[in-house]
XYZ file of C-alpha atoms in Angstrom:
655
model
C -2.461 31.990 63.281
C -3.813 28.343 64.407
C -7.301 29.325 62.877
C -5.600 31.017 59.788
C -3.846 27.749 58.900
C -7.079 25.544 59.440
C -8.993 27.559 57.355
C -6.173 27.672 54.652
C -6.135 23.955 54.790
C -9.614 23.223 54.945
C -10.601 24.815 51.508
C -10.975 28.659 51.816
C -11.199 31.323 49.292
C -7.765 31.641 48.862
C -7.156 27.815 48.669
C -10.010 27.504 45.889
C -8.631 30.384 44.124
C -4.952 28.916 43.885
C -6.477 25.521 43.174
C -8.333 27.433 40.178
C -5.037 29.253 38.973
C -2.743 26.975 39.423
C -3.576 23.584 39.573
C -7.308 22.679 38.109
C -6.657 23.748 34.500
C -3.640 22.127 33.993
C -4.572 18.784 35.034
C -7.824 19.209 33.191
C -5.676 19.424 29.950
C -2.692 17.350 30.564
C -5.023 14.314 32.342
C -5.600 13.099 28.515
C -2.974 14.165 26.662
C -1.305 10.825 25.934
C 0.510 12.567 22.892
C 2.518 14.524 25.119
C 3.859 11.166 26.935
C 2.778 8.602 29.314
C 4.684 10.682 32.229
C 2.626 13.726 31.282
C -0.584 11.763 32.015
C 0.531 10.167 35.377
C 1.919 13.279 36.870
C -1.730 14.504 36.679
C -2.383 12.474 39.540
C 0.353 14.052 41.574
C -1.223 16.074 44.469
C -4.652 16.707 45.664
C -4.119 20.548 44.307
C -5.698 19.744 41.203
C -7.993 16.543 41.742
C -10.903 18.374 40.276
C -9.401 18.748 37.035
C -8.791 15.053 36.744
C -12.614 14.591 37.584
C -13.904 17.194 34.833
C -11.583 15.564 32.275
C -12.893 12.168 33.240
C -16.865 13.475 32.913
C -15.821 14.811 29.478
C -14.212 11.611 28.603
C -17.478 9.952 29.370
C -19.611 12.055 27.715
C -17.999 12.451 24.234
C -17.438 15.184 22.083
C -20.805 15.668 20.906
C -22.497 15.875 24.156
C -19.694 17.882 25.561
C -20.285 20.755 23.092
C -23.830 20.622 23.663
C -23.244 21.077 27.561
C -20.664 24.060 26.802
C -17.395 22.344 27.997
C -13.993 23.233 26.585
C -13.141 20.600 24.076
C -9.435 21.155 23.950
C -8.534 18.513 25.699
C -10.605 15.819 23.895
C -9.050 16.632 20.551
C -6.259 13.951 20.690
C -9.197 11.230 21.622
C -12.001 12.543 19.553
C -10.715 14.587 17.431
C -13.190 17.420 15.717
C -16.857 17.508 14.870
C -17.650 17.745 11.269
C -17.992 21.476 11.128
C -14.984 22.026 13.367
C -11.747 23.537 11.928
C -8.662 22.991 14.097
C -7.103 26.430 15.131
C -3.538 25.204 13.778
C -2.662 22.118 11.422
C -4.906 20.427 8.799
C -7.848 18.505 9.684
C -7.693 14.730 7.988
C -10.525 13.008 7.228
C -10.367 9.574 8.914
C -12.230 6.381 9.144
C -12.121 3.727 11.966
C -12.751 0.218 10.672
C -13.937 -2.922 12.259
C -13.301 -5.999 10.427
C -14.701 -9.643 11.518
C -13.632 -12.733 9.049
C -16.214 -15.274 9.685
C -17.478 -18.278 7.901
C -20.120 -16.542 6.043
C -18.039 -13.385 4.962
C -16.386 -10.449 6.213
C -18.602 -7.977 8.289
C -17.352 -4.728 8.099
C -17.977 -1.581 10.193
C -16.666 2.053 9.184
C -17.104 5.306 11.244
C -16.108 8.201 9.756
C -13.850 10.746 12.376
C -11.441 13.859 11.857
C -8.475 14.452 13.299
C -5.202 17.031 13.402
C -1.704 15.751 13.527
C -0.886 18.402 16.298
C -3.234 16.551 18.618
C -3.433 13.363 17.160
C 0.340 12.387 15.920
C -0.422 8.888 14.428
C -2.531 10.323 11.462
C 0.248 12.301 9.921
C 2.504 9.081 9.757
C 2.789 8.362 5.962
C 0.850 11.694 4.780
C 2.565 13.348 2.221
C 4.506 12.663 -0.856
C 6.231 9.160 -0.433
C 8.888 7.283 -2.094
C 6.034 5.557 -4.814
C 3.738 7.908 -6.861
C -0.040 7.276 -7.905
C -2.437 4.921 -6.467
C -0.533 4.122 -3.421
C -1.345 2.460 0.092
C 0.544 3.211 2.896
C 0.740 0.582 6.185
C 2.096 1.663 9.073
C 4.026 -1.020 11.025
C 4.871 1.329 13.987
C 8.218 1.706 15.542
C 8.894 -1.671 17.196
C 11.891 -0.392 18.970
C 10.607 2.396 20.441
C 7.196 0.971 21.714
C 9.464 -1.947 23.537
C 11.265 0.887 25.315
C 11.189 0.215 29.468
C 9.493 3.667 30.165
C 6.278 2.100 28.141
C 6.318 -0.889 29.561
C 3.026 -1.592 31.391
C 4.810 -2.614 34.659
C 6.662 0.697 34.742
C 3.872 3.084 33.848
C 1.532 1.657 36.606
C 4.153 1.369 39.122
C 4.802 4.929 38.343
C 1.014 5.723 38.747
C 0.689 3.708 41.602
C 3.307 5.451 43.391
C 2.158 9.477 42.347
C -1.645 8.336 43.295
C -0.363 7.041 46.840
C 1.636 9.964 47.281
C -1.687 12.080 46.641
C -3.729 9.906 49.213
C -1.525 8.530 51.817
C -0.350 12.108 53.021
C -3.093 12.368 55.043
C -1.711 10.149 57.387
C 0.158 13.129 58.667
C -2.677 14.114 60.508
C -2.913 10.477 62.470
C -6.722 10.454 62.522
C -8.678 7.522 63.440
C -9.792 4.833 60.959
C -13.393 5.032 60.187
C -15.333 5.408 56.893
C -14.419 8.698 56.155
C -10.736 7.974 56.343
C -11.072 4.707 54.255
C -13.124 6.907 51.512
C -10.241 9.407 51.495
C -7.139 7.333 51.493
C -7.154 3.800 50.202
C -10.387 4.332 48.246
C -8.910 7.881 46.479
C -5.961 5.702 45.781
C -7.606 3.230 43.898
C -9.896 5.808 42.158
C -6.889 7.919 40.593
C -5.206 4.709 39.622
C -8.239 4.101 37.608
C -9.178 7.423 36.352
C -5.782 7.978 35.190
C -5.181 4.330 34.033
C -8.122 4.362 31.633
C -7.026 6.797 29.136
C -3.766 5.438 29.386
C -4.885 1.755 28.661
C -6.998 3.246 25.779
C -3.643 5.015 24.268
C -2.078 1.372 24.233
C -4.855 0.277 21.687
C -4.481 3.225 19.429
C -1.038 4.769 19.193
C 1.323 1.608 19.182
C 0.384 0.067 15.399
C 3.542 -2.280 15.905
C 2.130 -4.138 18.887
C -1.078 -5.042 16.682
C 0.523 -5.519 13.391
C 1.290 -9.053 13.945
C 1.718 -11.902 11.570
C -1.796 -12.948 11.751
C -3.015 -9.459 11.453
C -0.905 -9.244 8.216
C -2.059 -12.269 6.834
C -5.680 -11.487 7.572
C -5.416 -8.063 5.652
C -3.220 -9.255 2.977
C -3.413 -12.843 2.172
C -6.856 -14.086 2.959
C -8.322 -14.627 -0.422
C -7.680 -18.535 -0.830
C -9.218 -21.199 1.269
C -8.672 -22.250 4.083
C -9.897 -18.808 5.315
C -8.060 -17.204 8.576
C -10.998 -16.017 10.741
C -10.307 -13.129 13.620
C -10.991 -9.525 13.688
C -9.163 -6.635 12.871
C -9.199 -2.775 13.746
C -7.709 -0.134 11.456
C -7.397 3.464 11.256
C -7.965 4.805 8.060
C -6.290 8.437 6.699
C -7.552 9.774 3.266
C -4.632 11.887 1.728
C -6.599 12.648 -1.188
C -3.584 15.343 -2.385
C -1.198 12.750 -2.703
C -3.538 9.960 -4.285
C -2.757 7.894 -1.387
C -4.733 5.699 1.600
C -3.021 4.930 4.944
C -4.089 2.362 7.146
C -2.732 2.187 11.050
C -3.326 -0.942 13.153
C -5.267 -0.570 16.228
C -6.090 -2.738 18.967
C -9.942 -1.928 20.093
C -11.023 2.020 19.377
C -14.271 1.393 20.591
C -13.359 0.809 24.118
C -14.511 4.365 25.176
C -17.851 3.554 23.218
C -18.893 0.962 25.653
C -21.582 1.976 28.052
C -19.761 -0.086 30.971
C -16.759 2.315 30.124
C -18.608 5.558 30.714
C -20.527 4.425 33.364
C -17.511 3.468 35.389
C -15.670 6.734 34.387
C -18.534 8.798 35.838
C -18.782 6.513 38.887
C -15.142 7.155 39.561
C -15.546 10.896 39.046
C -18.199 10.996 41.627
C -16.448 8.986 44.107
C -13.245 10.864 43.384
C -15.355 14.103 44.226
C -16.254 12.814 47.606
C -13.058 11.247 48.290
C -11.428 14.927 47.583
C -13.993 16.241 50.465
C -13.376 13.605 52.823
C -9.793 14.739 52.677
C -10.733 18.150 53.536
C -13.252 17.319 56.397
C -10.241 15.347 58.053
C -7.709 18.223 57.914
C -10.280 20.530 59.340
C -10.164 18.484 62.601
C -6.298 18.529 62.263
C -4.096 20.506 64.574
C -2.954 23.561 62.752
C 0.793 22.502 62.388
C -0.144 19.139 60.877
C -2.408 20.981 58.738
C 0.320 23.103 57.619
C 2.616 20.174 56.807
C 0.167 18.389 54.937
C -0.564 21.400 52.639
C 2.749 21.920 52.289
C 3.504 18.597 50.900
C 0.795 18.966 48.808
C 2.036 21.984 47.404
C 5.456 20.215 46.849
C 3.719 17.659 44.930
C 1.764 20.022 42.971
C 5.275 22.233 42.248
C 6.886 18.907 40.883
C 4.286 18.099 38.749
C 4.159 21.652 37.038
C 7.839 21.609 36.797
C 7.941 17.943 34.976
C 4.821 19.578 32.425
C 7.274 22.851 31.995
C 10.562 20.984 31.247
C 9.006 18.077 29.103
C 11.826 15.769 29.333
C 12.953 14.139 26.209
C 12.553 10.953 27.682
C 8.864 11.106 28.080
C 8.508 12.053 24.396
C 6.029 9.669 22.432
C 7.818 9.421 19.259
C 4.617 8.031 17.520
C 5.570 9.773 13.887
C 8.863 8.246 14.094
C 7.489 4.897 12.232
C 8.277 2.287 9.913
C 5.827 2.359 6.610
C 5.413 0.184 3.807
C 4.345 1.816 0.678
C 2.423 -0.410 -1.989
C 1.524 1.159 -5.410
C -2.118 -0.689 -6.014
C -1.469 -0.521 -9.682
C 1.468 -3.202 -9.102
C -1.534 -6.047 -8.826
C -3.762 -6.594 -11.945
C -6.844 -7.517 -9.502
C -8.253 -5.292 -6.758
C -6.487 -5.675 -3.558
C -8.135 -6.374 -0.152
C -6.766 -3.332 1.646
C -7.712 -1.194 -1.651
C -11.133 -2.836 -1.148
C -11.439 -1.562 2.369
C -10.410 1.779 1.954
C -12.904 2.031 -0.835
C -15.909 1.400 1.375
C -18.072 4.437 2.214
C -18.784 4.670 6.091
C -21.917 3.386 7.301
C -23.869 3.629 11.064
C -24.874 -0.409 10.187
C -22.314 -3.021 9.819
C -22.555 -4.833 6.734
C -21.574 -8.585 5.889
C -20.098 -9.221 2.356
C -19.956 -12.644 1.603
C -16.883 -14.482 0.898
C -17.877 -15.476 -2.856
C -18.097 -11.764 -3.674
C -15.191 -11.084 -2.242
C -13.254 -13.559 -3.835
C -14.278 -13.330 -7.094
C -13.296 -9.254 -6.788
C -9.823 -9.861 -5.801
C -9.145 -12.883 -8.095
C -10.419 -11.494 -11.473
C -8.649 -8.666 -13.197
C -10.181 -5.301 -12.839
C -10.218 -5.078 -16.536
C -12.378 -7.924 -17.054
C -14.815 -7.194 -14.410
C -15.425 -3.585 -15.783
C -15.856 -5.236 -19.437
C -18.044 -7.954 -18.262
C -20.151 -5.451 -16.012
C -20.365 -2.746 -18.991
C -21.221 -5.029 -21.834
C -24.936 -6.175 -21.311
C -27.525 -6.273 -23.605
C -31.384 -6.553 -23.261
C -31.100 -10.261 -23.159
C -28.840 -10.493 -20.467
C -31.791 -10.686 -17.869
C -30.812 -11.065 -14.058
C -33.456 -14.166 -12.667
C -35.943 -13.353 -9.994
C -34.552 -16.007 -7.786
C -30.876 -14.968 -8.387
C -28.168 -14.741 -5.467
C -27.584 -10.974 -5.760
C -25.202 -9.021 -3.905
C -25.349 -5.114 -4.108
C -21.977 -3.441 -3.102
C -23.776 -0.218 -2.212
C -21.021 0.990 0.059
C -18.197 0.244 -2.150
C -17.235 3.609 -4.112
C -16.643 1.895 -7.594
C -16.384 5.608 -8.862
C -13.205 6.281 -6.599
C -11.463 2.759 -7.929
C -11.879 3.678 -11.318
C -10.841 7.114 -11.015
C -7.599 6.052 -9.108
C -7.005 3.190 -11.470
C -7.430 4.993 -14.777
C -6.678 8.050 -16.848
C -9.137 10.924 -16.468
C -11.387 10.615 -18.931
C -13.220 14.179 -18.321
C -16.576 12.237 -17.987
C -17.897 11.998 -14.272
C -20.514 9.496 -14.846
C -18.300 6.862 -13.400
C -18.609 8.840 -9.860
C -22.099 7.706 -9.684
C -22.307 3.918 -10.206
C -22.720 1.224 -7.909
C -21.448 -2.540 -8.580
C -23.340 -5.543 -8.170
C -22.932 -9.248 -8.393
C -25.175 -11.972 -9.088
C -24.313 -16.006 -8.748
C -26.272 -18.291 -10.733
C -27.000 -21.815 -10.050
C -24.244 -23.106 -11.743
C -21.850 -20.805 -9.479
C -20.889 -18.552 -12.061
C -21.005 -14.704 -10.910
C -21.884 -11.937 -13.068
C -21.006 -8.453 -12.628
C -23.449 -5.492 -13.507
C -23.899 -1.649 -12.892
C -26.255 -0.078 -11.027
C -27.562 3.748 -11.111
C -29.218 5.841 -8.438
C -32.406 6.574 -9.761
C -35.966 7.730 -8.516
C -39.432 5.930 -8.649
C -42.835 6.617 -8.182
C -44.684 4.531 -5.522
C -48.319 4.441 -4.440
C -48.509 1.824 -2.042
C -51.647 1.879 0.355
C -52.647 5.369 -0.130
C -53.582 7.416 -3.162
C -50.833 9.844 -3.059
C -47.949 9.069 -5.100
C -44.378 9.221 -3.404
C -41.052 9.545 -4.686
C -38.547 6.770 -3.675
C -35.229 6.146 -4.722
C -33.607 2.888 -6.180
C -30.467 1.293 -7.727
C -31.732 0.417 -11.362
C -29.729 -1.687 -13.898
C -27.945 0.589 -16.475
C -26.996 -1.380 -19.961
C -25.750 -0.970 -23.255
C -27.412 -0.617 -25.858
C -29.890 1.734 -24.294
C -33.040 -0.068 -24.137
C -35.530 3.471 -25.502
C -38.699 4.189 -26.882
C -38.520 8.074 -27.162
C -37.780 9.428 -23.623
C -38.639 6.255 -21.714
C -37.217 2.803 -21.104
C -38.942 -0.377 -22.927
C -39.386 -3.491 -20.769
C -38.935 -1.845 -17.041
C -40.342 -5.034 -15.375
C -36.878 -6.986 -16.717
C -34.902 -4.384 -15.060
C -32.923 -5.417 -12.063
C -33.786 -2.557 -9.421
C -33.548 -2.374 -5.382
C -34.912 -0.082 -3.013
C -32.138 2.157 -1.647
C -33.688 1.597 1.767
C -34.766 -1.713 2.088
C -32.717 -3.541 -0.578
C -36.118 -5.666 -1.415
C -36.094 -6.259 -5.493
C -38.614 -3.606 -7.147
C -41.502 -4.638 -10.012
C -41.101 -1.499 -11.947
C -43.659 -0.951 -14.441
C -43.002 1.457 -17.322
C -44.528 5.055 -17.524
C -46.365 4.439 -20.695
C -48.297 1.341 -19.495
C -49.120 1.738 -15.382
C -52.105 -0.799 -15.510
C -50.187 -3.707 -17.158
C -46.952 -5.291 -17.660
C -45.115 -6.261 -21.117
C -45.318 -9.253 -22.500
C -41.998 -10.463 -21.322
C -42.598 -9.523 -17.835
C -40.550 -12.310 -15.868
C -42.885 -11.439 -12.757
C -45.547 -13.839 -12.080
C -49.143 -12.854 -12.480
C -49.915 -12.659 -8.452
C -47.305 -9.968 -8.085
C -49.164 -7.081 -8.349
C -47.199 -3.773 -7.704
C -47.997 -0.043 -8.058
C -44.190 0.914 -8.457
C -43.284 2.724 -12.077
C -40.404 4.562 -13.235
C -40.442 8.543 -13.197
C -41.044 10.596 -16.001
C -37.120 11.537 -16.173
C -36.339 7.644 -15.154
C -35.745 6.589 -18.924
C -33.761 9.536 -19.839
C -31.411 9.125 -16.787
C -31.128 5.477 -17.510
C -30.190 6.466 -21.472
C -27.618 9.266 -20.103
C -26.083 6.220 -17.794
C -25.982 3.484 -20.731
C -23.581 5.554 -22.657
C -21.425 5.573 -19.435
C -21.513 2.089 -19.726
C -20.619 2.514 -23.435
C -17.719 4.860 -22.313
C -16.158 1.969 -19.908
C -15.989 -0.526 -22.583
C -14.347 1.802 -25.073
C -11.743 2.599 -22.547
C -11.087 -0.733 -20.832
C -10.721 -1.894 -24.423
C -8.270 0.747 -25.314
C -4.718 -0.272 -23.473
C -3.604 3.335 -23.637
C -6.858 4.427 -21.422
C -7.445 1.453 -19.563
C -6.855 0.275 -15.942
C -3.191 0.841 -15.038
C -1.420 -2.441 -14.372
C 2.521 -1.732 -15.096
C 4.258 -3.869 -13.066
C 8.225 -3.315 -12.646
C 10.406 -1.279 -10.491
C 8.087 1.660 -10.404
C 5.614 -0.310 -8.659
C 7.582 -1.522 -5.543
C 6.674 -2.308 -2.268
C 9.035 -0.153 -0.321
C 9.653 0.058 3.271
C 10.989 2.933 4.911
C 10.857 4.995 7.974
C 8.300 7.867 7.690
C 10.963 10.406 7.000
C 12.246 8.199 3.913
C 15.206 7.030 6.177
C 16.063 3.163 6.070
C 13.919 0.926 8.386
C 15.394 -0.451 11.234
C 15.162 -4.038 11.656
C 17.275 -6.917 10.433
C 16.465 -7.149 6.816
C 15.714 -3.946 4.883
C 13.917 -4.183 1.541
C 15.499 -2.076 -1.366
C 12.951 0.048 -3.298
C 13.040 -2.014 -6.785
C 10.854 -4.949 -6.198
C 9.664 -6.372 -9.418
C 6.314 -7.987 -8.726
C 3.708 -6.656 -5.978
C 3.103 -10.291 -4.497
C 6.760 -10.944 -4.113
C 6.796 -7.664 -2.610
C 3.884 -8.428 -0.069
C 5.806 -11.687 0.935
C 9.027 -9.896 1.633
C 6.928 -7.387 3.690
C 6.012 -10.095 5.414
C 9.148 -11.297 6.367
C 10.613 -8.079 7.201
C 7.873 -7.858 10.131
C 8.381 -11.224 10.913
C 12.446 -10.258 11.442
C 11.420 -7.843 14.121
C 9.772 -10.714 16.283
C 12.425 -12.796 15.848
C 15.181 -10.155 16.595
C 12.932 -9.785 19.743
C 13.013 -13.395 20.657
C 16.938 -13.715 20.262
C 17.451 -10.478 22.726
C 15.357 -12.273 25.503
C 17.090 -16.149 24.708
C 20.699 -14.638 25.056
C 21.335 -10.944 26.095
C 25.381 -11.066 25.871
C 25.843 -12.073 22.575
C 29.502 -11.305 22.690
C 29.764 -14.121 24.912
C 28.120 -16.492 22.866
C 30.696 -15.874 19.986
C 33.920 -14.768 22.156
C 36.281 -16.370 19.504
C 35.445 -13.640 17.009
C 37.821 -11.205 19.002
C 40.907 -13.430 17.669
C 41.859 -12.742 14.224
C 41.107 -15.018 11.381
C 42.788 -18.586 11.746
C 44.544 -17.260 14.889
C 43.300 -17.740 18.811
C 42.213 -21.008 20.380
C 42.412 -24.234 18.435
C 39.816 -25.062 16.261
C 38.599 -21.224 15.647
C 36.534 -20.615 12.736
C 37.136 -17.703 10.253
C 35.146 -14.749 10.997
C 33.924 -14.852 7.236
C 32.402 -18.047 8.115
C 28.543 -18.358 8.867
C 28.303 -19.363 12.503
C 25.374 -20.962 13.820
C 23.216 -18.488 15.157
C 24.700 -15.667 13.185
C 22.253 -12.935 12.005
C 23.201 -13.847 8.265
C 22.957 -17.232 8.661
C 19.328 -16.881 10.759
C 18.398 -14.248 7.856
C 19.283 -16.977 5.124
C 17.013 -19.432 7.023
C 14.087 -16.931 6.986
C 14.415 -16.250 3.598
C 15.293 -19.742 1.534
C 12.277 -19.915 0.114
C 11.967 -16.476 -1.467
C 12.993 -16.742 -5.125
C 16.493 -15.112 -6.228
C 14.702 -12.587 -8.056
C 13.949 -10.830 -4.933
C 16.360 -8.173 -3.261
C 16.886 -7.760 0.560
C 19.767 -6.374 2.039
């Protein structure tokens, strides 16, 4: 009997089968399932029977989605964090295209980095917030304010979560003290070392989840001002991380405020996860090595306690207590109709940038021009350019090649049935006098010889104008065209296909600037077709019935509600008929601020009934000098709300 128990406790075939059948797979699945609740993840550190599943999930977390697929790992446990690869499809639900956006506001401009990802609401509940028809119709921006009340719950407080994690990992590790072995390096690795290792292995995904699933925590007033009120001097500086979800079916973009979603991409984090996984595997072996030398009674007691912990863990997962629900989907949202603003808004500008592997810095002068000029004025100035409107060689030009200008036009304008605007690139140049002029570029090919005799076809952004500068099928005076190489961004000196050996008389380039670049045979025709698109834009912009949508009024409200269209839960609730876009943004900021003020008030005075105990008396009765309950008392909610909103004109509506 003694030998059987000792063999069972030291890792025989029966024990290995038990681990694989009941423990390892379950721990591997739930160790990263933060969407099920923090208690589910913390419970994965309970019991040594299943630690190998925690080790495996940590290694997969360090490798990432693509490398795990190449290694043949099961990817289900990673869906909530990394989502899906481009060619994959979820077994249930819909895969939503999302962008992780990093913004850094500096003196010279805004550095923008966007990375495309695909998530499913079943695994990542935050991406479902705001998706679907909302209170507003048309070109809508939805900003997720999160659930301030839920994120402040005691069960999500860092002290509570860390304490529960330390206790669970401690029970798993320190149960080995039952065998009363002498302290040596093996026991140090097996008990205190394993304890610290389990806390870190489980704590890393929990810490990451606080950055990506608690938007109310990161939606501070400074973050709101950076995103929506940073167009004038002096400009604020800082950084933001956003998750953008594209709901094309409802003509909507959703923004979720994040902490640092790139935390798991750091090489330090990956190296730490792998090192902790290796250490946990070594400590796991050390635990069984100590058990092998223990008496059969102590080994049986230890195994029974570990089995009881594993059973408790399994029962917690099966019962799935309601207090452990994440409640990520029950959030407050701000719906903003972009057409309520005559100018392009900064969130609208961000949402229409295409993903790029290289971070780009957009200068402030370009951003300020786009956000302060009416969109109709920009389109007319960019489309109405003639042959005399040449761009100087020394002009300060910025090409917005990552801005999907065609998407902005499609959403802001009534569909015209012409898809030429889908291929436009907007560019700006600033003259020596500070005047900024927009113009339109088209993606075309050109021929280059460079240092070899073999011609190469490359691509560039070339200027499109109206009226078209055509002679037959070719563009006339191509030397005066503004063109930049698509990859390098260098300005090109394009020669005409008709005359490769020399330039036209009006060529602005100096004589010493020799070039072998010239237009392709189809470049002239292509630019001619696109010049007619410029003409189309002119006619549409000049026609008020077809021009950019700008109809301020009650239907363009800035509306705040819960994700299920219920009224939001802070002290001030905004009515859905705010008449002015900019006023609505100010009211939304005041609404966000009211949530923080409410939290401060709770901390300042918990028993509010003691502060105003005289309210229990009827009006005019009670203790001498008592005040009527209809009067505003110092510190009353109504009085504080009035103080917060005293600078807002009476045309605004707040209840």
